[in-house]
Amino acid sequence: MNTDWAEVYRSSYQEVVRFLHRKVWDEDRARDLAQESFARALESDPDDPRAWVFRVAANLARDEVRLVVRRKRHLSLLKVEASAAGTSAPTPDRELEQKEAEARVREALDSLGERDRELLLLWDGGLTYDEIASRVGLARGAVGTTLARAKQRLVDAHDALEDKDAALG
Amino acid sequence: MQHLDDGYLQSWLDRDRSGITPAEAEDVEAHVARCEVCRARLAALEASSERARSLLAVAAPSREAAPDFAEVVRRARRRLSPGRAGRGWVAAGWAASLVAAVGLGWLSHGLLGPGVEAPPVAVDLPAEQAEPDREAVAAAEFTPADTPAMARARATEPGDAQDPPADTADIADPAPGIAIAPTTFSDVPAVAEAEEARPPLFVQGRVRSGDGTPLAFAQVSIPGTGIGTLTQADGSFALRLPTDAVTASVDKPLTLSARQLGYESETLPLVPAGGDTVSVDFQLSGHALALDEARVAGAPMAARARTARVREAWVPADREHAESEAGFVLGIVPDLPVLEIELGGAAGAVAIRVRQALDSGATLTLVQWSADGPALDPVLPSGQPAATARTRGLVIAGSAPISPDSLTALLARVR
C-alpha cells in the first residue's frame, strides 16, 4: 500500500519508452504506450512497481504489435501507391545512415528467439535479475547464463547483417 | 582448476542488480585474479555487454523529457470513468484511492497513515501472478457478466458433471459464481475474431480446503502467463486462456496453481483434453504454522493485515524526515557508516530501512518499526542470515552476509 508511483514514473519513464520502442518501433507510439502503462499500473499496488510497469508495457506492446500486423496488410497497398507518386520527402544522408543502422539492429533483434529478445530488452531497461527472471519465466540462477548467450547472439546477428550489407555495397 | 561459468561471470558484471552476494562477488574476483582463462572470458563478456548495449542504444528513441505525472493520473482517471470500469466495488475503491492520492501528490498509502483507505485486495495479487490489464482486472471484479465467452463455458460445464455430489450439495447455484473475464477489445478491429485460428481455452474449477470447505479469495494463476484470478465465495474460479497462450502451450506445458493464506499452495498440470474447457479442482491442505490465524480471521483480508508485508517500494529519506514520519528515533549500530536511509510501510505502520557498511565492505540491512504498531514482515535480503532484536520500543530486523552470531552481536549494539 505504499507505492510512490510519481517516483516510479520519474525514475523509470525513459526506460519504459526505450523498452516499448524496441517493440513497436515508433517513438510517438512508444511514448503514448508508456503513459498508458503507468496509467494502468496506478490501479494496482504491486510488490515490485517497476517490474509491474514493464509487465503492463509488454502486454500493451503485444496487443499493439498484433494490431499493426493486421493493419499492415491494408496499408502495404497504400504505401506502394504513395511512393509511386513520389510523395515521400527526400532524406538527408546522415538520417538515412541512422535509419539503416536502426533497421539492422531491429533485424538482429527480430532474428533472436522471443525469450532472448525479451531478456535483453528487460536487461537494457535496468531490471534486476529477479525481476527479469519472473518476467521471462526463468530461475534467477539461469538469467546470467541466458543473458550472456543472448548478448552474444545479438552481436553476432548484427555483425552478420553488417557484413552482408557491406558485401552488397 | 575449475573455471567459472559464463552465468556467474555475467552476474558479477551486473552485480548491482543480479543478486550476487558480496561473498560470491569476492569469490569471482579472487578466482579471476589468479585464473587467466576466466580473466579472458570475463573481458570477452564485458566486451559483448558493451557491444550489445551500444547496439540497443542505436535503436533507442531520443530522450525527450517525461510528460508531467499529472497527465498519467488524468489518464488513469479517464480509465475509471463510468462505463469503463465504474460498475464494481473494485472500481469504486480505485476511484477513492485515486482521489486521495491525487490530492496529496500521490504519496504512498502506507506513509499517509491509517486515515487513508487502502485499495481493495482484489487487485493486489503478487506481480508474477496477476495480469495487470483489462482482462484480469475484469475478472477480479467478480462481475458475472453474461458474455459470449460465458455462455460457451456454461454450455459445456464439464466441471459440474465431475464434481463429487457431497461437495457441491451446499452450493445452491454454482453458475453465477463463475466469472469469466469479458473480452472487450473494443479497439481491435472485427477481423481479429476471424483470424484467430485456435480458439481460446476456458479453465474452471473450485478451490477447497482439505475438508471440502470452499475457499474464497484464493489466488488462482497460470504461472508464466500473467493470467490469474481470485475465487468466488463458493470457491469457484474461471479463467480464459487467450489464443496465443494456448498455441504456446503446445511447446511448453502449462500449469495452474492455487494459493491461499494459511494453506499449502498447489500446482497442477493444465492438460487440454480436446474440448475448449478444462476443469481443475484444488484441495489445499492447511499450513501448520498459519492455519489458526487464517481460520480465526474468517476473511482472508483481515488475516493478511495482521502481519503486513513491507512492500519493496522504499523512498529514500534523510534521517530527520524518516524519524518524523515514523515517530521514533532511528536505531543504528554506532561507528558503522550509514549508507542509506529509506522509508517504507504497510498497514498504516511506517518502517525505516537503513543500510550500514561493515568493515568487510558488506552491507548490514536494518528494518525497524514501532513495537506498538502492527507486526511487519520486513522482507529482508534473501540468502543471508537474518535476526530480530527489540530495543527502546522498536522491533529491529537485521540481515547481513556474516555469521548469525556476529549478526546477533551487531543487533545488540544498535542504539
Coordinates of C-alpha atoms in Angstrom, one line a residue:
Chain A
M1 CA 0.0 0.0 0.0
N2 CA 2.9 2.3 -0.2
T3 CA 3.9 2.6 -3.8
D4 CA 5.1 6.1 -4.7
W5 CA 4.0 6.0 -8.3
A6 CA 5.2 9.5 -9.1
E7 CA 8.7 8.4 -8.1
V8 CA 8.5 5.2 -10.1
Y9 CA 7.3 7.3 -13.1
R10 CA 10.1 9.8 -12.7
S11 CA 12.8 7.2 -12.4
S12 CA 11.6 4.6 -15.0
Y13 CA 9.8 6.6 -17.7
Q14 CA 12.7 6.7 -20.1
E15 CA 13.5 3.1 -19.7
V16 CA 9.9 2.1 -20.3
V17 CA 9.8 4.3 -23.5
R18 CA 13.1 2.6 -24.7
F19 CA 11.7 -0.8 -23.9
L20 CA 8.5 -0.1 -25.8
H21 CA 10.3 1.5 -28.7
R22 CA 12.1 -1.8 -29.4
K23 CA 8.8 -3.5 -29.6
V24 CA 6.6 -1.1 -31.6
W25 CA 9.4 0.8 -33.4
D26 CA 7.6 4.1 -33.3
E27 CA 8.7 6.8 -31.0
D28 CA 5.4 8.6 -30.6
R29 CA 3.6 5.3 -30.0
A30 CA 6.2 4.2 -27.5
R31 CA 5.7 7.4 -25.5
D32 CA 2.0 7.1 -25.7
L33 CA 2.1 3.5 -24.6
A34 CA 4.5 4.3 -21.8
Q35 CA 2.0 6.8 -20.4
E36 CA -0.8 4.3 -20.8
S37 CA 1.3 1.7 -19.0
F38 CA 1.8 3.9 -16.0
A39 CA -1.9 5.0 -16.0
R40 CA -2.9 1.4 -15.9
A41 CA -0.3 0.5 -13.3
L42 CA -1.7 3.1 -10.9
E43 CA -4.7 1.0 -10.5
S44 CA -2.6 -1.7 -8.7
D45 CA -0.4 -1.8 -5.8
P46 CA 2.1 -4.5 -6.7
D47 CA 5.1 -5.7 -4.7
D48 CA 7.5 -4.6 -7.3
P49 CA 6.1 -1.5 -9.1
R50 CA 8.9 -1.2 -11.7
A51 CA 8.6 -4.8 -12.8
W52 CA 4.9 -4.3 -12.9
V53 CA 5.0 -1.4 -15.2
F54 CA 7.3 -3.3 -17.6
R55 CA 4.8 -6.1 -17.5
V56 CA 1.9 -3.8 -18.3
A57 CA 4.0 -2.3 -21.1
A58 CA 4.9 -5.7 -22.5
N59 CA 1.2 -6.6 -22.7
L60 CA 0.3 -3.3 -24.3
A61 CA 3.1 -3.7 -26.8
R62 CA 2.0 -7.2 -27.6
D63 CA -1.6 -6.1 -28.4
E64 CA -0.2 -3.2 -30.4
V65 CA 2.0 -5.3 -32.5
R66 CA -0.8 -7.7 -33.3
L67 CA -2.9 -4.7 -34.3
V68 CA -0.2 -3.3 -36.5
V69 CA 0.4 -6.6 -38.3
R70 CA -3.3 -6.7 -39.2
R71 CA -3.3 -3.1 -40.4
K72 CA -0.1 -3.5 -42.4
R73 CA -1.9 -5.8 -44.8
H74 CA -4.2 -3.0 -45.7
L75 CA -1.6 -0.3 -45.6
S76 CA 1.0 -2.0 -47.8
L77 CA -1.0 -1.3 -50.8
L78 CA -1.5 2.3 -50.0
K79 CA 2.2 2.7 -49.3
V80 CA 3.1 1.4 -52.8
E81 CA 0.8 4.0 -54.3
A82 CA 2.3 6.8 -52.3
S83 CA 5.9 6.1 -53.2
A84 CA 5.0 5.6 -56.8
A85 CA 3.5 9.1 -56.7
G86 CA 6.8 10.4 -55.3
T87 CA 5.2 12.0 -52.2
S88 CA 7.9 10.7 -49.8
A89 CA 10.2 13.5 -48.7
P90 CA 13.9 13.3 -49.6
T91 CA 16.0 12.1 -46.7
P92 CA 19.4 13.6 -45.8
D93 CA 22.4 11.1 -45.9
R94 CA 23.0 11.2 -42.1
E95 CA 19.4 10.5 -41.3
L96 CA 19.5 7.7 -43.9
E97 CA 22.5 6.1 -42.2
Q98 CA 20.9 6.3 -38.8
K99 CA 17.8 4.7 -40.3
E100 CA 19.9 1.9 -41.8
A101 CA 21.7 1.3 -38.5
E102 CA 18.5 1.2 -36.7
A103 CA 17.0 -1.2 -39.2
R104 CA 20.0 -3.6 -38.8
V105 CA 19.6 -3.6 -35.0
R106 CA 15.9 -4.2 -35.4
E107 CA 16.5 -7.1 -37.8
A108 CA 19.1 -8.6 -35.5
L109 CA 16.8 -8.3 -32.5
D110 CA 14.0 -9.8 -34.6
S111 CA 16.2 -12.8 -35.5
L112 CA 16.6 -13.7 -31.8
G113 CA 14.2 -16.1 -30.0
E114 CA 11.3 -14.5 -28.2
R115 CA 12.9 -15.2 -24.8
D116 CA 16.3 -13.9 -25.7
R117 CA 14.8 -10.7 -27.1
E118 CA 12.7 -10.1 -24.0
L119 CA 15.6 -10.8 -21.7
L120 CA 17.9 -8.3 -23.5
L121 CA 15.3 -5.6 -23.5
L122 CA 14.5 -6.0 -19.8
W123 CA 18.2 -6.1 -19.0
D124 CA 18.7 -2.9 -21.0
G125 CA 15.7 -1.5 -19.2
G126 CA 17.7 -1.8 -16.0
L127 CA 15.6 -4.5 -14.3
T128 CA 17.1 -6.7 -11.7
Y129 CA 17.8 -10.4 -12.3
D130 CA 14.9 -11.3 -10.0
E131 CA 12.5 -9.1 -12.0
I132 CA 13.8 -10.4 -15.3
A133 CA 13.5 -14.0 -14.0
S134 CA 9.9 -13.6 -13.1
R135 CA 9.0 -11.9 -16.4
V136 CA 10.5 -14.5 -18.7
G137 CA 9.9 -17.5 -16.5
L138 CA 13.5 -18.4 -15.7
A139 CA 15.1 -19.3 -12.4
R140 CA 17.3 -16.4 -11.3
G141 CA 20.3 -18.5 -11.4
A142 CA 19.7 -19.1 -15.2
V143 CA 19.4 -15.4 -16.0
G144 CA 23.2 -14.7 -16.2
T145 CA 23.9 -17.6 -18.5
T146 CA 21.0 -16.9 -20.8
L147 CA 21.8 -13.2 -20.8
A148 CA 25.5 -13.8 -21.8
R149 CA 24.3 -16.1 -24.6
A150 CA 21.6 -13.7 -25.8
K151 CA 24.0 -10.8 -26.0
Q152 CA 26.5 -12.7 -28.0
R153 CA 23.7 -13.8 -30.4
L154 CA 22.6 -10.2 -30.9
V155 CA 26.1 -9.1 -31.6
D156 CA 26.7 -12.0 -34.0
A157 CA 23.4 -11.5 -35.8
H158 CA 24.1 -7.8 -36.2
D159 CA 27.7 -8.3 -37.4
A160 CA 26.5 -10.8 -40.0
L161 CA 23.9 -8.3 -41.3
E162 CA 26.6 -5.6 -41.4
D163 CA 28.9 -7.9 -43.4
K164 CA 26.1 -8.8 -45.8
D165 CA 25.2 -5.1 -46.3
A166 CA 28.9 -4.3 -46.9
A167 CA 29.2 -7.1 -49.5
L168 CA 26.1 -5.8 -51.3
G169 CA 27.8 -2.4 -51.4
Chain B
M1 CA 41.5 -25.5 -11.9
Q2 CA 37.7 -25.4 -12.2
H3 CA 36.7 -22.4 -14.3
L4 CA 33.7 -20.1 -13.6
D5 CA 30.8 -20.4 -15.9
D6 CA 29.5 -17.5 -18.0
G7 CA 26.4 -17.1 -16.0
Y8 CA 28.4 -16.5 -12.8
L9 CA 30.7 -14.0 -14.6
Q10 CA 27.8 -12.2 -16.1
S11 CA 26.2 -12.0 -12.7
W12 CA 29.4 -10.4 -11.4
L13 CA 29.3 -7.9 -14.3
D14 CA 25.8 -7.0 -13.4
R15 CA 26.5 -7.2 -9.6
D16 CA 24.4 -4.1 -8.8
R17 CA 21.3 -6.0 -9.8
S18 CA 22.0 -9.7 -10.2
G19 CA 21.5 -10.5 -6.6
I20 CA 25.0 -11.9 -6.3
T21 CA 26.1 -11.7 -2.7
P22 CA 29.2 -9.8 -1.7
A23 CA 30.8 -13.1 -0.7
E24 CA 30.2 -14.6 -4.1
A25 CA 31.5 -11.4 -5.8
E26 CA 34.7 -11.8 -3.8
D27 CA 35.0 -15.4 -4.9
V28 CA 34.7 -14.3 -8.5
E29 CA 37.3 -11.6 -8.0
A30 CA 39.7 -13.8 -6.2
H31 CA 39.4 -16.5 -8.9
V32 CA 39.7 -14.1 -11.8
A33 CA 42.8 -12.6 -10.2
R34 CA 44.6 -16.0 -10.5
C35 CA 43.0 -17.6 -13.5
E36 CA 44.0 -16.3 -16.9
V37 CA 41.3 -18.3 -18.7
C38 CA 38.5 -16.8 -16.7
R39 CA 40.0 -13.3 -16.9
A40 CA 39.9 -13.5 -20.7
R41 CA 36.4 -14.9 -20.6
L42 CA 35.3 -12.0 -18.3
A43 CA 36.9 -9.5 -20.7
A44 CA 35.1 -11.1 -23.6
L45 CA 31.8 -11.0 -21.8
E46 CA 32.3 -7.4 -20.8
A47 CA 33.1 -6.5 -24.4
S48 CA 29.9 -8.2 -25.7
S49 CA 27.9 -6.5 -23.0
E50 CA 29.2 -3.2 -24.2
R51 CA 28.5 -4.0 -27.8
A52 CA 25.0 -5.2 -27.0
R53 CA 24.4 -2.0 -25.0
S54 CA 25.6 0.2 -27.8
L55 CA 23.6 -1.7 -30.4
L56 CA 20.5 -1.3 -28.3
A57 CA 21.2 2.3 -27.9
V58 CA 21.2 2.8 -31.7
A59 CA 17.6 1.7 -31.6
A60 CA 16.7 4.0 -28.7
P61 CA 14.3 6.9 -29.1
S62 CA 15.5 10.4 -28.3
R63 CA 15.4 11.2 -24.6
E64 CA 12.5 13.6 -24.5
A65 CA 11.6 14.7 -21.0
A66 CA 8.8 12.7 -19.4
P67 CA 5.4 14.4 -19.6
D68 CA 4.1 15.6 -16.2
F69 CA 2.9 12.9 -13.9
A70 CA -0.4 14.7 -13.6
E71 CA -1.0 13.6 -17.2
V72 CA -0.7 9.9 -16.2
V73 CA -3.1 10.5 -13.3
R74 CA -5.6 12.1 -15.7
R75 CA -5.4 9.1 -18.0
A76 CA -5.9 6.8 -15.1
R77 CA -9.0 8.7 -14.1
R78 CA -10.4 8.6 -17.6
R79 CA -9.9 4.8 -17.5
L80 CA -12.1 4.8 -14.4
S81 CA -14.8 6.9 -15.8
P82 CA -18.3 5.4 -15.8
G83 CA -19.0 2.9 -18.5
R84 CA -15.4 1.7 -18.5
A85 CA -14.8 0.4 -15.0
G86 CA -17.4 2.1 -12.9
R87 CA -19.5 -0.9 -12.1
G88 CA -17.8 -2.9 -9.4
W89 CA -16.7 -2.2 -5.9
V90 CA -13.1 -2.6 -7.0
A91 CA -13.5 0.4 -9.3
A92 CA -15.1 2.4 -6.5
G93 CA -12.1 1.5 -4.4
W94 CA -9.7 2.7 -7.1
A95 CA -11.5 5.9 -7.6
A96 CA -11.4 6.6 -3.8
S97 CA -7.7 5.9 -3.6
L98 CA -7.1 7.9 -6.8
V99 CA -8.8 10.9 -5.4
A100 CA -6.9 10.6 -2.1
A101 CA -3.6 10.1 -3.8
V102 CA -4.1 12.9 -6.3
G103 CA -5.0 15.3 -3.6
L104 CA -1.8 14.5 -1.7
G105 CA 0.6 14.3 -4.5
W106 CA 0.3 10.6 -4.9
L107 CA 2.2 9.7 -1.8
S108 CA 2.3 6.1 -0.9
H109 CA -0.6 4.9 1.1
G110 CA 1.5 3.4 3.9
L111 CA 3.1 6.7 4.5
L112 CA -0.1 8.6 4.7
G113 CA -1.1 6.7 7.8
P114 CA -4.2 4.9 8.8
G115 CA -6.6 7.7 7.7
V116 CA -6.4 6.7 4.0
E117 CA -8.4 3.8 2.7
A118 CA -6.3 1.2 1.1
P119 CA -7.4 -0.1 -2.3
P120 CA -9.2 -3.4 -2.1
V121 CA -7.1 -6.6 -2.0
A122 CA -8.8 -7.9 -5.1
V123 CA -6.2 -6.3 -7.4
D124 CA -3.4 -7.0 -5.0
L125 CA -2.1 -10.2 -6.5
P126 CA 1.7 -10.8 -6.5
A127 CA 3.3 -9.5 -9.6
E128 CA 4.1 -12.8 -11.0
Q129 CA 0.6 -14.0 -10.7
A130 CA -1.7 -11.3 -12.0
E131 CA -2.2 -9.9 -15.4
P132 CA -2.3 -6.2 -14.9
D133 CA -4.6 -5.5 -17.8
R134 CA -8.2 -5.3 -18.6
E135 CA -8.9 -9.0 -18.6
A136 CA -7.6 -9.8 -15.2
V137 CA -9.0 -6.6 -13.7
A138 CA -12.4 -7.5 -15.1
A139 CA -12.0 -11.0 -13.6
A140 CA -11.1 -9.6 -10.3
E141 CA -14.3 -7.6 -10.1
F142 CA -16.3 -10.8 -10.0
T143 CA -18.8 -9.4 -12.4
P144 CA -20.9 -12.3 -13.6
A145 CA -21.2 -10.7 -17.0
D146 CA -23.0 -12.8 -19.5
T147 CA -20.6 -12.5 -22.3
P148 CA -20.5 -14.9 -25.3
A149 CA -17.4 -16.5 -23.6
M150 CA -19.5 -17.1 -20.5
A151 CA -22.3 -18.6 -22.5
R152 CA -19.8 -21.0 -24.1
A153 CA -18.3 -22.0 -20.8
R154 CA -21.8 -22.7 -19.4
A155 CA -22.8 -24.7 -22.4
T156 CA -20.1 -27.2 -21.7
E157 CA -20.0 -27.3 -17.9
P158 CA -17.8 -30.4 -17.5
G159 CA -16.7 -29.2 -14.1
D160 CA -20.1 -29.6 -12.5
A161 CA -20.6 -33.0 -14.0
Q162 CA -17.3 -34.2 -12.5
D163 CA -17.9 -32.7 -9.1
P164 CA -18.5 -35.2 -6.2
P165 CA -22.1 -34.6 -5.1
A166 CA -21.2 -34.3 -1.5
D167 CA -19.0 -31.3 -2.0
T168 CA -21.5 -29.4 -4.1
A169 CA -24.6 -30.0 -2.0
D170 CA -24.2 -26.8 -0.1
I171 CA -23.7 -24.7 -3.2
A172 CA -27.1 -23.5 -4.3
D173 CA -26.3 -22.3 -7.8
P174 CA -22.7 -22.6 -8.9
A175 CA -23.3 -20.9 -12.3
P176 CA -23.5 -17.2 -11.2
G177 CA -20.3 -17.7 -9.2
I178 CA -18.3 -18.2 -12.3
A179 CA -16.7 -15.0 -13.5
I180 CA -15.1 -15.1 -16.9
A181 CA -13.1 -12.2 -18.0
P182 CA -15.1 -10.4 -20.6
T183 CA -13.3 -9.9 -23.8
T184 CA -13.8 -6.3 -24.5
F185 CA -11.1 -5.4 -27.0
S186 CA -13.2 -2.6 -28.5
D187 CA -10.1 -1.1 -30.2
V188 CA -9.3 -4.3 -32.1
P189 CA -10.9 -4.5 -35.5
A190 CA -13.6 -7.1 -36.1
V191 CA -11.2 -9.1 -38.3
A192 CA -9.5 -10.2 -35.2
E193 CA -12.1 -12.8 -34.5
A194 CA -11.9 -14.3 -37.9
E195 CA -8.1 -14.5 -37.8
E196 CA -7.9 -16.5 -34.6
A197 CA -7.3 -20.0 -35.8
R198 CA -7.0 -21.6 -32.3
P199 CA -9.9 -20.9 -30.0
P200 CA -9.2 -19.7 -26.5
L201 CA -9.3 -22.2 -23.7
F202 CA -11.5 -21.8 -20.6
V203 CA -10.2 -23.1 -17.4
Q204 CA -12.6 -23.5 -14.5
G205 CA -12.9 -25.4 -11.2
R206 CA -13.0 -24.9 -7.5
V207 CA -10.6 -24.4 -4.7
R208 CA -11.4 -26.2 -1.4
S209 CA -9.7 -26.9 1.8
G210 CA -8.7 -30.5 2.8
D211 CA -12.1 -31.0 4.5
G212 CA -14.0 -29.8 1.4
T213 CA -14.8 -26.2 2.6
P214 CA -14.8 -23.9 -0.4
L215 CA -12.0 -21.3 -0.2
A216 CA -13.0 -17.8 -1.2
F217 CA -10.4 -15.2 -2.5
A218 CA -7.8 -17.9 -3.2
Q219 CA -5.4 -16.8 -5.9
V220 CA -5.5 -19.0 -9.0
S221 CA -3.0 -18.4 -11.7
I222 CA -1.2 -19.9 -14.6
P223 CA 2.5 -19.3 -13.9
G224 CA 4.5 -17.7 -16.6
T225 CA 1.5 -16.3 -18.4
G226 CA 0.4 -13.5 -16.1
I227 CA -3.1 -14.8 -16.1
G228 CA -4.8 -15.1 -12.8
T229 CA -8.0 -14.5 -10.8
L230 CA -9.5 -14.9 -7.4
T231 CA -12.0 -17.5 -6.4
Q232 CA -15.6 -16.6 -5.6
A233 CA -17.4 -17.2 -2.2
D234 CA -18.1 -20.8 -3.3
G235 CA -14.5 -21.4 -4.2
S236 CA -15.1 -21.4 -7.9
F237 CA -13.0 -19.7 -10.5
A238 CA -12.8 -19.4 -14.2
L239 CA -10.1 -18.2 -16.4
R240 CA -9.8 -17.5 -20.1
L241 CA -6.6 -18.5 -21.7
P242 CA -6.1 -16.4 -24.8
T243 CA -5.3 -17.9 -28.2
D244 CA -1.6 -17.2 -28.2
A245 CA -1.1 -18.8 -24.8
V246 CA -2.9 -21.9 -26.0
T247 CA -0.7 -22.0 -29.0
A248 CA 2.4 -21.5 -26.9
S249 CA 1.3 -24.3 -24.5
V250 CA 2.0 -26.8 -27.3
D251 CA 5.7 -26.3 -26.8
K252 CA 5.7 -25.6 -23.1
P253 CA 3.1 -27.4 -20.9
L254 CA 1.2 -25.1 -18.6
T255 CA 0.3 -25.5 -15.0
L256 CA -2.3 -24.0 -12.8
S257 CA -1.6 -23.0 -9.2
A258 CA -3.8 -22.1 -6.3
R259 CA -2.7 -20.3 -3.2
Q260 CA -4.4 -19.1 -0.1
L261 CA -3.1 -17.7 3.0
G262 CA -2.9 -20.4 5.6
Y263 CA -2.8 -23.2 3.1
E264 CA -0.1 -25.0 1.2
S265 CA 0.0 -23.8 -2.4
E266 CA -0.8 -26.4 -5.0
T267 CA 0.3 -26.6 -8.6
L268 CA -1.4 -28.9 -11.1
P269 CA -0.8 -29.6 -14.7
L270 CA -3.1 -28.0 -17.1
V271 CA -3.9 -30.5 -19.8
P272 CA -6.4 -29.5 -22.5
A273 CA -8.5 -32.6 -23.2
G274 CA -9.6 -31.7 -26.7
G275 CA -12.6 -29.5 -25.8
D276 CA -12.5 -25.8 -25.2
T277 CA -12.9 -26.1 -21.4
V278 CA -10.7 -27.7 -18.8
S279 CA -11.7 -28.4 -15.3
V280 CA -9.3 -28.3 -12.4
D281 CA -10.2 -28.7 -8.8
F282 CA -7.8 -28.0 -6.0
Q283 CA -7.8 -29.3 -2.4
L284 CA -5.3 -27.3 -0.3
S285 CA -4.1 -28.7 2.9
G286 CA -3.8 -26.4 5.9
H287 CA -0.4 -24.9 6.6
A288 CA 0.8 -25.9 10.1
L289 CA 2.0 -22.5 11.1
A290 CA -0.5 -20.1 9.7
L291 CA -3.7 -22.3 9.9
D292 CA -5.0 -20.9 13.1
E293 CA -4.5 -17.3 12.2
A294 CA -6.2 -17.7 8.8
R295 CA -9.1 -19.7 10.2
V296 CA -9.8 -17.3 13.1
A297 CA -9.9 -14.4 10.8
G298 CA -12.6 -15.9 8.5
A299 CA -11.9 -13.2 6.0
P300 CA -8.6 -13.5 4.4
M301 CA -8.1 -9.8 4.1
A302 CA -8.2 -9.4 7.8
A303 CA -5.7 -12.2 8.3
R304 CA -3.4 -10.6 5.8
A305 CA -3.3 -7.3 7.6
R306 CA -2.2 -9.0 10.8
T307 CA 1.4 -9.4 9.6
A308 CA 1.7 -6.8 6.9
R309 CA 4.5 -7.3 4.4
V310 CA 6.6 -4.2 4.0
R311 CA 6.5 -3.6 0.3
E312 CA 9.6 -3.3 -1.8
A313 CA 8.9 0.3 -2.6
W314 CA 11.1 2.3 -0.3
V315 CA 11.5 6.0 -0.5
P316 CA 14.9 7.5 0.2
A317 CA 14.7 9.9 3.1
D318 CA 17.1 11.9 5.3
R319 CA 17.3 10.9 8.9
E320 CA 15.2 13.7 10.2
H321 CA 12.4 13.2 7.8
A322 CA 12.4 9.5 8.3
E323 CA 12.2 9.9 12.1
S324 CA 9.4 12.4 12.0
E325 CA 7.4 10.2 9.6
A326 CA 8.0 7.1 11.6
G327 CA 7.5 8.7 15.0
F328 CA 10.6 7.1 16.5
V329 CA 14.3 7.7 16.7
L330 CA 16.2 5.6 14.3
G331 CA 18.4 2.8 15.8
I332 CA 21.8 2.3 14.2
V333 CA 24.9 0.5 15.0
P334 CA 27.3 3.2 16.3
D335 CA 30.6 3.5 14.4
L336 CA 29.4 2.0 11.2
P337 CA 28.9 4.3 8.3
V338 CA 25.3 4.8 7.2
L339 CA 24.9 4.2 3.5
E340 CA 21.2 4.8 3.0
I341 CA 18.0 5.6 4.9
E342 CA 14.7 4.8 3.4
L343 CA 11.1 4.9 4.4
G344 CA 8.5 2.2 3.7
G345 CA 5.4 1.0 5.3
A346 CA 2.4 -1.3 5.4
A347 CA -0.9 -1.5 7.1
G348 CA -0.7 2.1 8.4
A349 CA 2.7 1.5 10.1
V350 CA 5.9 3.1 9.0
A351 CA 9.1 1.3 8.8
I352 CA 12.6 2.6 8.3
R353 CA 15.3 0.7 6.4
V354 CA 18.9 1.7 7.0
R355 CA 21.9 0.2 5.4
Q356 CA 25.2 0.4 7.1
A357 CA 28.6 -0.6 5.8
L358 CA 30.5 -3.3 7.6
D359 CA 34.3 -3.3 7.8
S360 CA 34.5 -6.1 5.3
G361 CA 32.7 -4.0 2.7
A362 CA 29.5 -6.0 3.1
T363 CA 26.2 -4.3 3.9
L364 CA 24.1 -4.6 7.1
T365 CA 20.4 -4.0 6.4
L366 CA 18.2 -3.0 9.3
V367 CA 14.5 -2.7 9.1
Q368 CA 12.8 -1.2 12.1
W369 CA 9.3 -0.3 13.3
S370 CA 7.5 0.5 16.4
A371 CA 6.7 -2.5 18.6
D372 CA 3.4 -0.9 19.5
G373 CA 2.1 -1.0 15.9
P374 CA 1.1 -3.9 13.8
A375 CA 3.6 -6.7 13.2
L376 CA 5.5 -6.3 9.9
D377 CA 7.3 -8.7 7.8
P378 CA 10.4 -6.7 6.9
V379 CA 11.2 -8.5 3.6
L380 CA 15.0 -8.7 4.2
P381 CA 17.5 -9.6 1.5
S382 CA 17.3 -13.3 1.0
G383 CA 20.1 -15.8 1.2
Q384 CA 21.9 -14.4 4.1
P385 CA 21.5 -14.7 7.9
A386 CA 18.7 -12.6 9.5
A387 CA 17.9 -11.9 13.1
T388 CA 15.5 -9.7 15.1
A389 CA 16.1 -7.7 18.2
R390 CA 14.0 -5.4 20.4
T391 CA 15.3 -2.2 21.9
R392 CA 13.6 1.0 23.1
G393 CA 10.2 0.0 21.9
L394 CA 11.4 -0.8 18.4
V395 CA 11.5 -4.1 16.6
I396 CA 14.7 -4.2 14.6
A397 CA 15.1 -6.9 11.9
G398 CA 18.6 -7.2 10.5
S399 CA 20.4 -9.1 7.8
A400 CA 24.0 -9.3 6.6
P401 CA 26.3 -11.8 4.9
I402 CA 28.0 -12.6 8.2
S403 CA 27.7 -15.4 10.7
P404 CA 24.4 -15.5 12.7
D405 CA 26.3 -15.0 15.9
S406 CA 28.1 -11.9 14.6
L407 CA 24.8 -10.6 13.4
T408 CA 23.1 -11.0 16.7
A409 CA 26.1 -9.3 18.4
L410 CA 25.7 -6.4 15.9
L411 CA 22.0 -6.1 16.6
A412 CA 22.7 -5.9 20.3
R413 CA 24.8 -2.9 19.7
V414 CA 22.0 -0.9 18.0
R415 CA 21.4 2.3 19.8

